[in-house]
Amino acid sequence: MSKFWSPAVRELTPYVPGEQPRERLIKLNTNENPYPPAPGVEAALRDFPADHLRRYPDPESRALREALAAELGVATEQVFVGNGSDEVLALAFQAFFRQARPLEMPTISYSFYPVYCRLYGVERRTHPLDTEWRVDLDAFGQDAGGVIFANPNAPTGHGHGREAIAGLLERVSEAVVLVDEAYVDFGGESAVPLVERFPNLLVTGTFSKSRSLAGLRLGYAVGSRELIEGLERVKDSFNSYPVDSLASALGIASLADHEHFEACREAVITTRERTRVRLESLGFQVLPSQANFVLVSHPELDAAQLFVGLRERGVLVRHFNTEVLRDHLRISIGTDDEMDSLVEALESLCR
């Protein structure tokens, strides 16, 4: 540790992203979309006037917010955009969760949440998943300083329906409830329609997964005007131009191609279910998933050894070396050919 670090930095345990390998591997470890962005994105990238880059972007990202609002069926003033949903989440932690009461979250969910708690001095209270590895909505208390969870959850894949979320919001009404919908387009039910009924609901999303723009870093939040204004106050206190002109143009182009979006989304869902059946035939236990990944375990095989064996065979998956998850592998859904290679590698390891 450096003597120049502040005490807060010394105490941090940073988020560890999935490996980005330099060698050529079948990459099923970071939940990226296996299909390219919409053709309109490439056209917008090719036709983008380079001269526009000499000027600062629109500080309100108005065009992108209008396109998102139209897509999601909300008012433009109810939409916030940022450099990836991780940045949006970071702003939400600062805007809403630095409270006297603890922020409540599942014990197993997106591993960036505890990192932000440590970084921003947010006390947290965790609740275990239920016996079927689902987020236990009933565990969240009315005295919470806030509630946050991914829906569908990561890395388990289960998603609660809209009415279940509404039930939570009816009970927890005096604190912000943040529903992280990074994976909702792969089979989940969005809570966005509930923002009209519940002013304390904030829904976040990303272009990284179903829109195939993980390399761009573009995310958003939807909520009541008072919540969006809270995010804007934090953002404008340290960086008033968070989304660049090129990212905005490409995001708008991706929203315009509904046919491509639906085709890729359905392809991932179909491949996921096909893969689930094949993995179960090899003796794997596969949690039901509404995301673009599956969480699997094998009653007779060590997950860490499977991870190493797959890598040796050119397939990279994610192994979380934690007490609760060390027996599991999270496998992102790739193309049919990639998943065939995965299954073939597992067949050789299961012999």
PDB file of C-alpha atoms in Angstrom, residues 9-255:
ATOM      1  CA  VAL A   9      -8.652   3.942  -0.164  1.00  0.00           C
ATOM      2  CA  ARG A  10      -6.591   1.567   1.944  1.00  0.00           C
ATOM      3  CA  GLU A  11      -9.739  -0.089   3.232  1.00  0.00           C
ATOM      4  CA  LEU A  12     -11.299  -0.638  -0.190  1.00  0.00           C
ATOM      5  CA  THR A  13     -11.726  -4.050  -1.783  1.00  0.00           C
ATOM      6  CA  PRO A  14     -12.215  -3.164  -5.464  1.00  0.00           C
ATOM      7  CA  TYR A  15     -14.671  -4.888  -7.772  1.00  0.00           C
ATOM      8  CA  VAL A  16     -13.004  -7.654  -9.781  1.00  0.00           C
ATOM      9  CA  PRO A  17     -14.282  -7.808 -13.384  1.00  0.00           C
ATOM     10  CA  GLY A  18     -14.325 -10.929 -15.481  1.00  0.00           C
ATOM     11  CA  GLU A  19     -11.094 -11.754 -17.271  1.00  0.00           C
ATOM     12  CA  GLN A  20     -10.541 -10.170 -20.680  1.00  0.00           C
ATOM     13  CA  PRO A  21      -8.134 -12.702 -22.219  1.00  0.00           C
ATOM     14  CA  ARG A  22      -5.489 -11.807 -24.762  1.00  0.00           C
ATOM     15  CA  GLU A  23      -5.337 -15.263 -26.243  1.00  0.00           C
ATOM     16  CA  ARG A  24      -8.095 -16.604 -28.463  1.00  0.00           C
ATOM     17  CA  LEU A  25     -10.713 -18.289 -26.277  1.00  0.00           C
ATOM     18  CA  ILE A  26     -14.441 -18.902 -26.444  1.00  0.00           C
ATOM     19  CA  LYS A  27     -15.387 -16.131 -24.041  1.00  0.00           C
ATOM     20  CA  LEU A  28     -18.356 -17.060 -21.870  1.00  0.00           C
ATOM     21  CA  ASN A  29     -17.353 -15.254 -18.678  1.00  0.00           C
ATOM     22  CA  THR A  30     -18.573 -11.634 -18.819  1.00  0.00           C
ATOM     23  CA  ASN A  31     -22.183 -11.847 -20.053  1.00  0.00           C
ATOM     24  CA  GLU A  32     -21.504 -10.002 -23.286  1.00  0.00           C
ATOM     25  CA  ASN A  33     -23.944 -10.380 -26.153  1.00  0.00           C
ATOM     26  CA  PRO A  34     -22.620 -12.920 -28.697  1.00  0.00           C
ATOM     27  CA  TYR A  35     -24.173 -10.977 -31.583  1.00  0.00           C
ATOM     28  CA  PRO A  36     -23.079  -7.643 -33.078  1.00  0.00           C
ATOM     29  CA  PRO A  37     -24.963  -4.380 -32.556  1.00  0.00           C
ATOM     30  CA  ALA A  38     -27.765  -3.358 -34.902  1.00  0.00           C
ATOM     31  CA  PRO A  39     -26.641  -2.529 -38.458  1.00  0.00           C
ATOM     32  CA  GLY A  40     -27.741   1.043 -37.877  1.00  0.00           C
ATOM     33  CA  VAL A  41     -25.091   1.379 -35.190  1.00  0.00           C
ATOM     34  CA  GLU A  42     -22.328   0.612 -37.674  1.00  0.00           C
ATOM     35  CA  ALA A  43     -23.862   3.050 -40.151  1.00  0.00           C
ATOM     36  CA  ALA A  44     -24.067   5.775 -37.488  1.00  0.00           C
ATOM     37  CA  LEU A  45     -20.456   5.118 -36.502  1.00  0.00           C
ATOM     38  CA  ARG A  46     -19.306   5.323 -40.125  1.00  0.00           C
ATOM     39  CA  ASP A  47     -21.282   8.495 -40.845  1.00  0.00           C
ATOM     40  CA  PHE A  48     -20.575  10.363 -37.605  1.00  0.00           C
ATOM     41  CA  PRO A  49     -19.075  13.794 -38.460  1.00  0.00           C
ATOM     42  CA  ALA A  50     -15.625  13.944 -36.863  1.00  0.00           C
ATOM     43  CA  ASP A  51     -15.935  17.718 -36.682  1.00  0.00           C
ATOM     44  CA  HIS A  52     -18.572  17.274 -33.967  1.00  0.00           C
ATOM     45  CA  LEU A  53     -15.897  15.977 -31.607  1.00  0.00           C
ATOM     46  CA  ARG A  54     -14.304  19.386 -31.214  1.00  0.00           C
ATOM     47  CA  ARG A  55     -17.394  20.603 -29.354  1.00  0.00           C
ATOM     48  CA  TYR A  56     -18.691  19.552 -25.958  1.00  0.00           C
ATOM     49  CA  PRO A  57     -21.733  17.260 -26.088  1.00  0.00           C
ATOM     50  CA  ASP A  58     -25.225  18.294 -25.073  1.00  0.00           C
ATOM     51  CA  PRO A  59     -25.043  18.511 -21.264  1.00  0.00           C
ATOM     52  CA  GLU A  60     -28.608  17.209 -21.005  1.00  0.00           C
ATOM     53  CA  SER A  61     -28.199  14.336 -23.524  1.00  0.00           C
ATOM     54  CA  ARG A  62     -31.632  15.390 -24.705  1.00  0.00           C
ATOM     55  CA  ALA A  63     -31.791  13.391 -27.942  1.00  0.00           C
ATOM     56  CA  LEU A  64     -30.740  10.135 -26.278  1.00  0.00           C
ATOM     57  CA  ARG A  65     -33.118  10.657 -23.371  1.00  0.00           C
ATOM     58  CA  GLU A  66     -35.973  11.349 -25.777  1.00  0.00           C
ATOM     59  CA  ALA A  67     -35.236   8.149 -27.705  1.00  0.00           C
ATOM     60  CA  LEU A  68     -35.093   6.125 -24.487  1.00  0.00           C
ATOM     61  CA  ALA A  69     -38.285   7.721 -23.164  1.00  0.00           C
ATOM     62  CA  ALA A  70     -40.118   6.810 -26.369  1.00  0.00           C
ATOM     63  CA  GLU A  71     -38.821   3.238 -26.177  1.00  0.00           C
ATOM     64  CA  LEU A  72     -39.756   2.805 -22.509  1.00  0.00           C
ATOM     65  CA  GLY A  73     -43.057   4.679 -22.559  1.00  0.00           C
ATOM     66  CA  VAL A  74     -42.135   7.391 -20.058  1.00  0.00           C
ATOM     67  CA  ALA A  75     -41.527  11.141 -20.131  1.00  0.00           C
ATOM     68  CA  THR A  76     -38.110  12.446 -21.116  1.00  0.00           C
ATOM     69  CA  GLU A  77     -37.826  14.134 -17.713  1.00  0.00           C
ATOM     70  CA  GLN A  78     -38.051  10.690 -16.088  1.00  0.00           C
ATOM     71  CA  VAL A  79     -34.898   9.428 -17.838  1.00  0.00           C
ATOM     72  CA  PHE A  80     -31.261   9.846 -16.821  1.00  0.00           C
ATOM     73  CA  VAL A  81     -28.254   8.620 -18.835  1.00  0.00           C
ATOM     74  CA  GLY A  82     -24.638   7.979 -17.920  1.00  0.00           C
ATOM     75  CA  ASN A  83     -21.426   6.196 -18.902  1.00  0.00           C
ATOM     76  CA  GLY A  84     -22.629   2.671 -18.295  1.00  0.00           C
ATOM     77  CA  SER A  85     -25.074   1.529 -15.639  1.00  0.00           C
ATOM     78  CA  ASP A  86     -22.171   1.237 -13.175  1.00  0.00           C
ATOM     79  CA  GLU A  87     -21.765   5.007 -13.236  1.00  0.00           C
ATOM     80  CA  VAL A  88     -25.513   5.463 -12.849  1.00  0.00           C
ATOM     81  CA  LEU A  89     -25.448   3.115  -9.855  1.00  0.00           C
ATOM     82  CA  ALA A  90     -22.530   5.021  -8.328  1.00  0.00           C
ATOM     83  CA  LEU A  91     -24.459   8.274  -8.615  1.00  0.00           C
ATOM     84  CA  ALA A  92     -27.520   6.631  -7.064  1.00  0.00           C
ATOM     85  CA  PHE A  93     -25.490   5.460  -4.071  1.00  0.00           C
ATOM     86  CA  GLN A  94     -24.341   9.026  -3.495  1.00  0.00           C
ATOM     87  CA  ALA A  95     -27.726  10.615  -4.142  1.00  0.00           C
ATOM     88  CA  PHE A  96     -29.995   8.266  -2.162  1.00  0.00           C
ATOM     89  CA  PHE A  97     -28.233   5.728   0.035  1.00  0.00           C
ATOM     90  CA  ARG A  98     -25.953   7.775   2.305  1.00  0.00           C
ATOM     91  CA  GLN A  99     -28.551   7.587   5.053  1.00  0.00           C
ATOM     92  CA  ALA A 100     -28.626   7.015   8.804  1.00  0.00           C
ATOM     93  CA  ARG A 101     -30.364   3.691   8.179  1.00  0.00           C
ATOM     94  CA  PRO A 102     -28.631   0.814   6.334  1.00  0.00           C
ATOM     95  CA  LEU A 103     -29.074  -0.009   2.685  1.00  0.00           C
ATOM     96  CA  GLU A 104     -30.594  -3.466   2.283  1.00  0.00           C
ATOM     97  CA  MET A 105     -29.595  -5.926  -0.450  1.00  0.00           C
ATOM     98  CA  PRO A 106     -29.396  -9.685  -1.087  1.00  0.00           C
ATOM     99  CA  THR A 107     -26.337 -11.539   0.163  1.00  0.00           C
ATOM    100  CA  ILE A 108     -25.859 -12.754  -3.410  1.00  0.00           C
ATOM    101  CA  SER A 109     -26.313 -10.114  -6.099  1.00  0.00           C
ATOM    102  CA  TYR A 110     -24.184  -7.828  -8.257  1.00  0.00           C
ATOM    103  CA  SER A 111     -20.824  -7.667  -6.484  1.00  0.00           C
ATOM    104  CA  PHE A 112     -20.345  -3.963  -7.210  1.00  0.00           C
ATOM    105  CA  TYR A 113     -22.978  -3.028  -4.596  1.00  0.00           C
ATOM    106  CA  PRO A 114     -20.743  -3.776  -1.576  1.00  0.00           C
ATOM    107  CA  VAL A 115     -17.858  -1.971  -3.287  1.00  0.00           C
ATOM    108  CA  TYR A 116     -19.909   1.209  -3.577  1.00  0.00           C
ATOM    109  CA  CYS A 117     -21.030   0.845   0.031  1.00  0.00           C
ATOM    110  CA  ARG A 118     -17.411   0.856   1.197  1.00  0.00           C
ATOM    111  CA  LEU A 119     -16.424   3.663  -1.166  1.00  0.00           C
ATOM    112  CA  TYR A 120     -19.249   5.990  -0.147  1.00  0.00           C
ATOM    113  CA  GLY A 121     -19.503   5.012   3.506  1.00  0.00           C
ATOM    114  CA  VAL A 122     -22.926   3.388   3.170  1.00  0.00           C
ATOM    115  CA  GLU A 123     -23.895   0.927   5.882  1.00  0.00           C
ATOM    116  CA  ARG A 124     -25.443  -2.214   4.413  1.00  0.00           C
ATOM    117  CA  ARG A 125     -27.642  -5.007   5.668  1.00  0.00           C
ATOM    118  CA  THR A 126     -27.784  -8.227   3.629  1.00  0.00           C
ATOM    119  CA  HIS A 127     -30.440 -10.920   3.397  1.00  0.00           C
ATOM    120  CA  PRO A 128     -29.888 -14.480   2.142  1.00  0.00           C
ATOM    121  CA  LEU A 129     -31.683 -15.779  -0.914  1.00  0.00           C
ATOM    122  CA  ASP A 130     -34.619 -18.099  -0.309  1.00  0.00           C
ATOM    123  CA  THR A 131     -34.380 -21.880  -0.578  1.00  0.00           C
ATOM    124  CA  GLU A 132     -34.815 -21.712  -4.372  1.00  0.00           C
ATOM    125  CA  TRP A 133     -32.032 -19.123  -4.793  1.00  0.00           C
ATOM    126  CA  ARG A 134     -34.453 -16.262  -5.390  1.00  0.00           C
ATOM    127  CA  VAL A 135     -34.191 -12.747  -3.963  1.00  0.00           C
ATOM    128  CA  ASP A 136     -36.373 -12.754  -0.843  1.00  0.00           C
ATOM    129  CA  LEU A 137     -38.435  -9.597  -1.279  1.00  0.00           C
ATOM    130  CA  ASP A 138     -40.232 -10.168   2.021  1.00  0.00           C
ATOM    131  CA  ALA A 139     -36.932  -9.847   3.891  1.00  0.00           C
ATOM    132  CA  PHE A 140     -36.521  -6.154   3.068  1.00  0.00           C
ATOM    133  CA  GLY A 141     -37.677  -4.049   6.000  1.00  0.00           C
ATOM    134  CA  GLN A 142     -39.770  -0.890   6.179  1.00  0.00           C
ATOM    135  CA  ASP A 143     -36.990   0.737   8.209  1.00  0.00           C
ATOM    136  CA  ALA A 144     -34.428   0.377   5.403  1.00  0.00           C
ATOM    137  CA  GLY A 145     -32.426   3.379   4.292  1.00  0.00           C
ATOM    138  CA  GLY A 146     -32.846   1.990   0.781  1.00  0.00           C
ATOM    139  CA  VAL A 147     -33.182  -1.285  -1.102  1.00  0.00           C
ATOM    140  CA  ILE A 148     -31.158  -2.466  -4.102  1.00  0.00           C
ATOM    141  CA  PHE A 149     -31.127  -5.714  -6.072  1.00  0.00           C
ATOM    142  CA  ALA A 150     -30.694  -6.949  -9.617  1.00  0.00           C
ATOM    143  CA  ASN A 151     -33.809  -8.298 -11.331  1.00  0.00           C
ATOM    144  CA  PRO A 152     -33.125 -10.756 -12.906  1.00  0.00           C
ATOM    145  CA  ASN A 153     -30.542 -11.290 -10.225  1.00  0.00           C
ATOM    146  CA  ALA A 154     -26.849 -11.854 -10.866  1.00  0.00           C
ATOM    147  CA  PRO A 155     -25.327 -14.360 -10.892  1.00  0.00           C
ATOM    148  CA  THR A 156     -28.363 -16.561 -10.205  1.00  0.00           C
ATOM    149  CA  GLY A 157     -30.622 -15.493 -13.098  1.00  0.00           C
ATOM    150  CA  HIS A 158     -33.996 -15.508 -11.313  1.00  0.00           C
ATOM    151  CA  GLY A 159     -36.331 -12.566 -11.872  1.00  0.00           C
ATOM    152  CA  HIS A 160     -39.417 -11.447  -9.958  1.00  0.00           C
ATOM    153  CA  GLY A 161     -42.510 -10.316 -11.853  1.00  0.00           C
ATOM    154  CA  ARG A 162     -43.818  -6.766 -11.827  1.00  0.00           C
ATOM    155  CA  GLU A 163     -46.566  -7.385  -9.305  1.00  0.00           C
ATOM    156  CA  ALA A 164     -44.100  -8.860  -6.830  1.00  0.00           C
ATOM    157  CA  ILE A 165     -42.029  -5.676  -7.142  1.00  0.00           C
ATOM    158  CA  ALA A 166     -45.188  -3.616  -6.656  1.00  0.00           C
ATOM    159  CA  GLY A 167     -45.877  -5.507  -3.429  1.00  0.00           C
ATOM    160  CA  LEU A 168     -42.416  -4.599  -2.155  1.00  0.00           C
ATOM    161  CA  LEU A 169     -42.936  -0.941  -3.071  1.00  0.00           C
ATOM    162  CA  GLU A 170     -46.272  -0.805  -1.266  1.00  0.00           C
ATOM    163  CA  ARG A 171     -44.513  -1.981   1.886  1.00  0.00           C
ATOM    164  CA  VAL A 172     -41.241  -0.028   1.555  1.00  0.00           C
ATOM    165  CA  SER A 173     -42.437   3.454   0.645  1.00  0.00           C
ATOM    166  CA  GLU A 174     -40.162   5.793   2.634  1.00  0.00           C
ATOM    167  CA  ALA A 175     -36.855   4.911   0.971  1.00  0.00           C
ATOM    168  CA  VAL A 176     -35.572   4.492  -2.569  1.00  0.00           C
ATOM    169  CA  VAL A 177     -35.953   1.017  -4.047  1.00  0.00           C
ATOM    170  CA  LEU A 178     -33.475   0.532  -6.894  1.00  0.00           C
ATOM    171  CA  VAL A 179     -34.196  -2.312  -9.316  1.00  0.00           C
ATOM    172  CA  ASP A 180     -31.178  -3.055 -11.507  1.00  0.00           C
ATOM    173  CA  GLU A 181     -32.497  -4.414 -14.815  1.00  0.00           C
ATOM    174  CA  ALA A 182     -29.251  -5.078 -16.677  1.00  0.00           C
ATOM    175  CA  TYR A 183     -30.589  -8.468 -17.841  1.00  0.00           C
ATOM    176  CA  VAL A 184     -34.324  -7.882 -18.046  1.00  0.00           C
ATOM    177  CA  ASP A 185     -34.577  -8.188 -21.844  1.00  0.00           C
ATOM    178  CA  PHE A 186     -33.665 -11.893 -21.769  1.00  0.00           C
ATOM    179  CA  GLY A 187     -36.915 -13.054 -20.181  1.00  0.00           C
ATOM    180  CA  GLY A 188     -37.657 -10.785 -17.239  1.00  0.00           C
ATOM    181  CA  GLU A 189     -40.537  -8.371 -16.700  1.00  0.00           C
ATOM    182  CA  SER A 190     -39.536  -4.731 -16.391  1.00  0.00           C
ATOM    183  CA  ALA A 191     -40.632  -2.636 -13.420  1.00  0.00           C
ATOM    184  CA  VAL A 192     -40.491   0.579 -15.485  1.00  0.00           C
ATOM    185  CA  PRO A 193     -44.322   0.842 -15.762  1.00  0.00           C
ATOM    186  CA  LEU A 194     -44.442   1.077 -11.963  1.00  0.00           C
ATOM    187  CA  VAL A 195     -42.591   4.420 -11.792  1.00  0.00           C
ATOM    188  CA  GLU A 196     -45.873   6.270 -12.285  1.00  0.00           C
ATOM    189  CA  ARG A 197     -47.343   4.651  -9.160  1.00  0.00           C
ATOM    190  CA  PHE A 198     -44.283   4.668  -6.912  1.00  0.00           C
ATOM    191  CA  PRO A 199     -42.194   7.848  -6.645  1.00  0.00           C
ATOM    192  CA  ASN A 200     -39.483   5.978  -4.696  1.00  0.00           C
ATOM    193  CA  LEU A 201     -38.775   3.459  -7.488  1.00  0.00           C
ATOM    194  CA  LEU A 202     -35.611   3.847  -9.569  1.00  0.00           C
ATOM    195  CA  VAL A 203     -35.002   1.377 -12.405  1.00  0.00           C
ATOM    196  CA  THR A 204     -31.562   1.171 -14.001  1.00  0.00           C
ATOM    197  CA  GLY A 205     -30.604  -0.416 -17.308  1.00  0.00           C
ATOM    198  CA  THR A 206     -27.731  -0.767 -19.723  1.00  0.00           C
ATOM    199  CA  PHE A 207     -26.937  -0.916 -23.433  1.00  0.00           C
ATOM    200  CA  SER A 208     -24.145  -3.419 -22.711  1.00  0.00           C
ATOM    201  CA  LYS A 209     -26.191  -6.632 -22.740  1.00  0.00           C
ATOM    202  CA  SER A 210     -29.214  -6.849 -24.996  1.00  0.00           C
ATOM    203  CA  ARG A 211     -28.053  -3.929 -27.182  1.00  0.00           C
ATOM    204  CA  SER A 212     -24.551  -5.427 -27.726  1.00  0.00           C
ATOM    205  CA  LEU A 213     -22.765  -2.205 -26.766  1.00  0.00           C
ATOM    206  CA  ALA A 214     -20.604  -3.297 -23.828  1.00  0.00           C
ATOM    207  CA  GLY A 215     -17.587  -1.594 -25.422  1.00  0.00           C
ATOM    208  CA  LEU A 216     -19.396   1.748 -25.535  1.00  0.00           C
ATOM    209  CA  ARG A 217     -20.364   2.223 -21.838  1.00  0.00           C
ATOM    210  CA  LEU A 218     -23.908   3.563 -21.853  1.00  0.00           C
ATOM    211  CA  GLY A 219     -26.502   3.155 -19.103  1.00  0.00           C
ATOM    212  CA  TYR A 220     -29.645   4.828 -17.856  1.00  0.00           C
ATOM    213  CA  ALA A 221     -32.128   5.215 -15.016  1.00  0.00           C
ATOM    214  CA  VAL A 222     -35.890   5.710 -15.034  1.00  0.00           C
ATOM    215  CA  GLY A 223     -37.850   7.136 -12.128  1.00  0.00           C
ATOM    216  CA  SER A 224     -39.902   9.984 -10.781  1.00  0.00           C
ATOM    217  CA  ARG A 225     -38.729  13.476 -11.614  1.00  0.00           C
ATOM    218  CA  GLU A 226     -37.513  14.028  -8.039  1.00  0.00           C
ATOM    219  CA  LEU A 227     -35.235  10.951  -8.229  1.00  0.00           C
ATOM    220  CA  ILE A 228     -33.881  11.921 -11.644  1.00  0.00           C
ATOM    221  CA  GLU A 229     -33.181  15.420 -10.340  1.00  0.00           C
ATOM    222  CA  GLY A 230     -31.245  13.881  -7.443  1.00  0.00           C
ATOM    223  CA  LEU A 231     -29.014  12.012  -9.895  1.00  0.00           C
ATOM    224  CA  GLU A 232     -28.536  15.178 -11.942  1.00  0.00           C
ATOM    225  CA  ARG A 233     -27.492  17.172  -8.868  1.00  0.00           C
ATOM    226  CA  VAL A 234     -24.760  14.679  -8.042  1.00  0.00           C
ATOM    227  CA  LYS A 235     -23.585  14.359 -11.654  1.00  0.00           C
ATOM    228  CA  ASP A 236     -23.466  18.108 -12.214  1.00  0.00           C
ATOM    229  CA  SER A 237     -21.421  18.569  -9.053  1.00  0.00           C
ATOM    230  CA  PHE A 238     -18.381  16.858 -10.532  1.00  0.00           C
ATOM    231  CA  ASN A 239     -18.905  16.193 -14.271  1.00  0.00           C
ATOM    232  CA  SER A 240     -21.609  17.936 -16.241  1.00  0.00           C
ATOM    233  CA  TYR A 241     -20.856  16.196 -19.564  1.00  0.00           C
ATOM    234  CA  PRO A 242     -20.956  12.462 -18.866  1.00  0.00           C
ATOM    235  CA  VAL A 243     -22.210  11.051 -22.199  1.00  0.00           C
ATOM    236  CA  ASP A 244     -20.203  11.911 -25.287  1.00  0.00           C
ATOM    237  CA  SER A 245     -21.698  12.784 -28.659  1.00  0.00           C
ATOM    238  CA  LEU A 246     -20.623   9.574 -30.368  1.00  0.00           C
ATOM    239  CA  ALA A 247     -22.017   7.317 -27.653  1.00  0.00           C
ATOM    240  CA  SER A 248     -25.301   9.196 -27.773  1.00  0.00           C
ATOM    241  CA  ALA A 249     -25.587   8.819 -31.549  1.00  0.00           C
ATOM    242  CA  LEU A 250     -24.835   5.090 -31.429  1.00  0.00           C
ATOM    243  CA  GLY A 251     -27.246   4.540 -28.566  1.00  0.00           C
ATOM    244  CA  ILE A 252     -30.039   6.234 -30.493  1.00  0.00           C
ATOM    245  CA  ALA A 253     -29.253   4.085 -33.547  1.00  0.00           C
ATOM    246  CA  SER A 254     -29.453   0.898 -31.494  1.00  0.00           C
ATOM    247  CA  LEU A 255     -32.875   1.860 -30.144  1.00  0.00           C
TER     248      LEU A 255
END
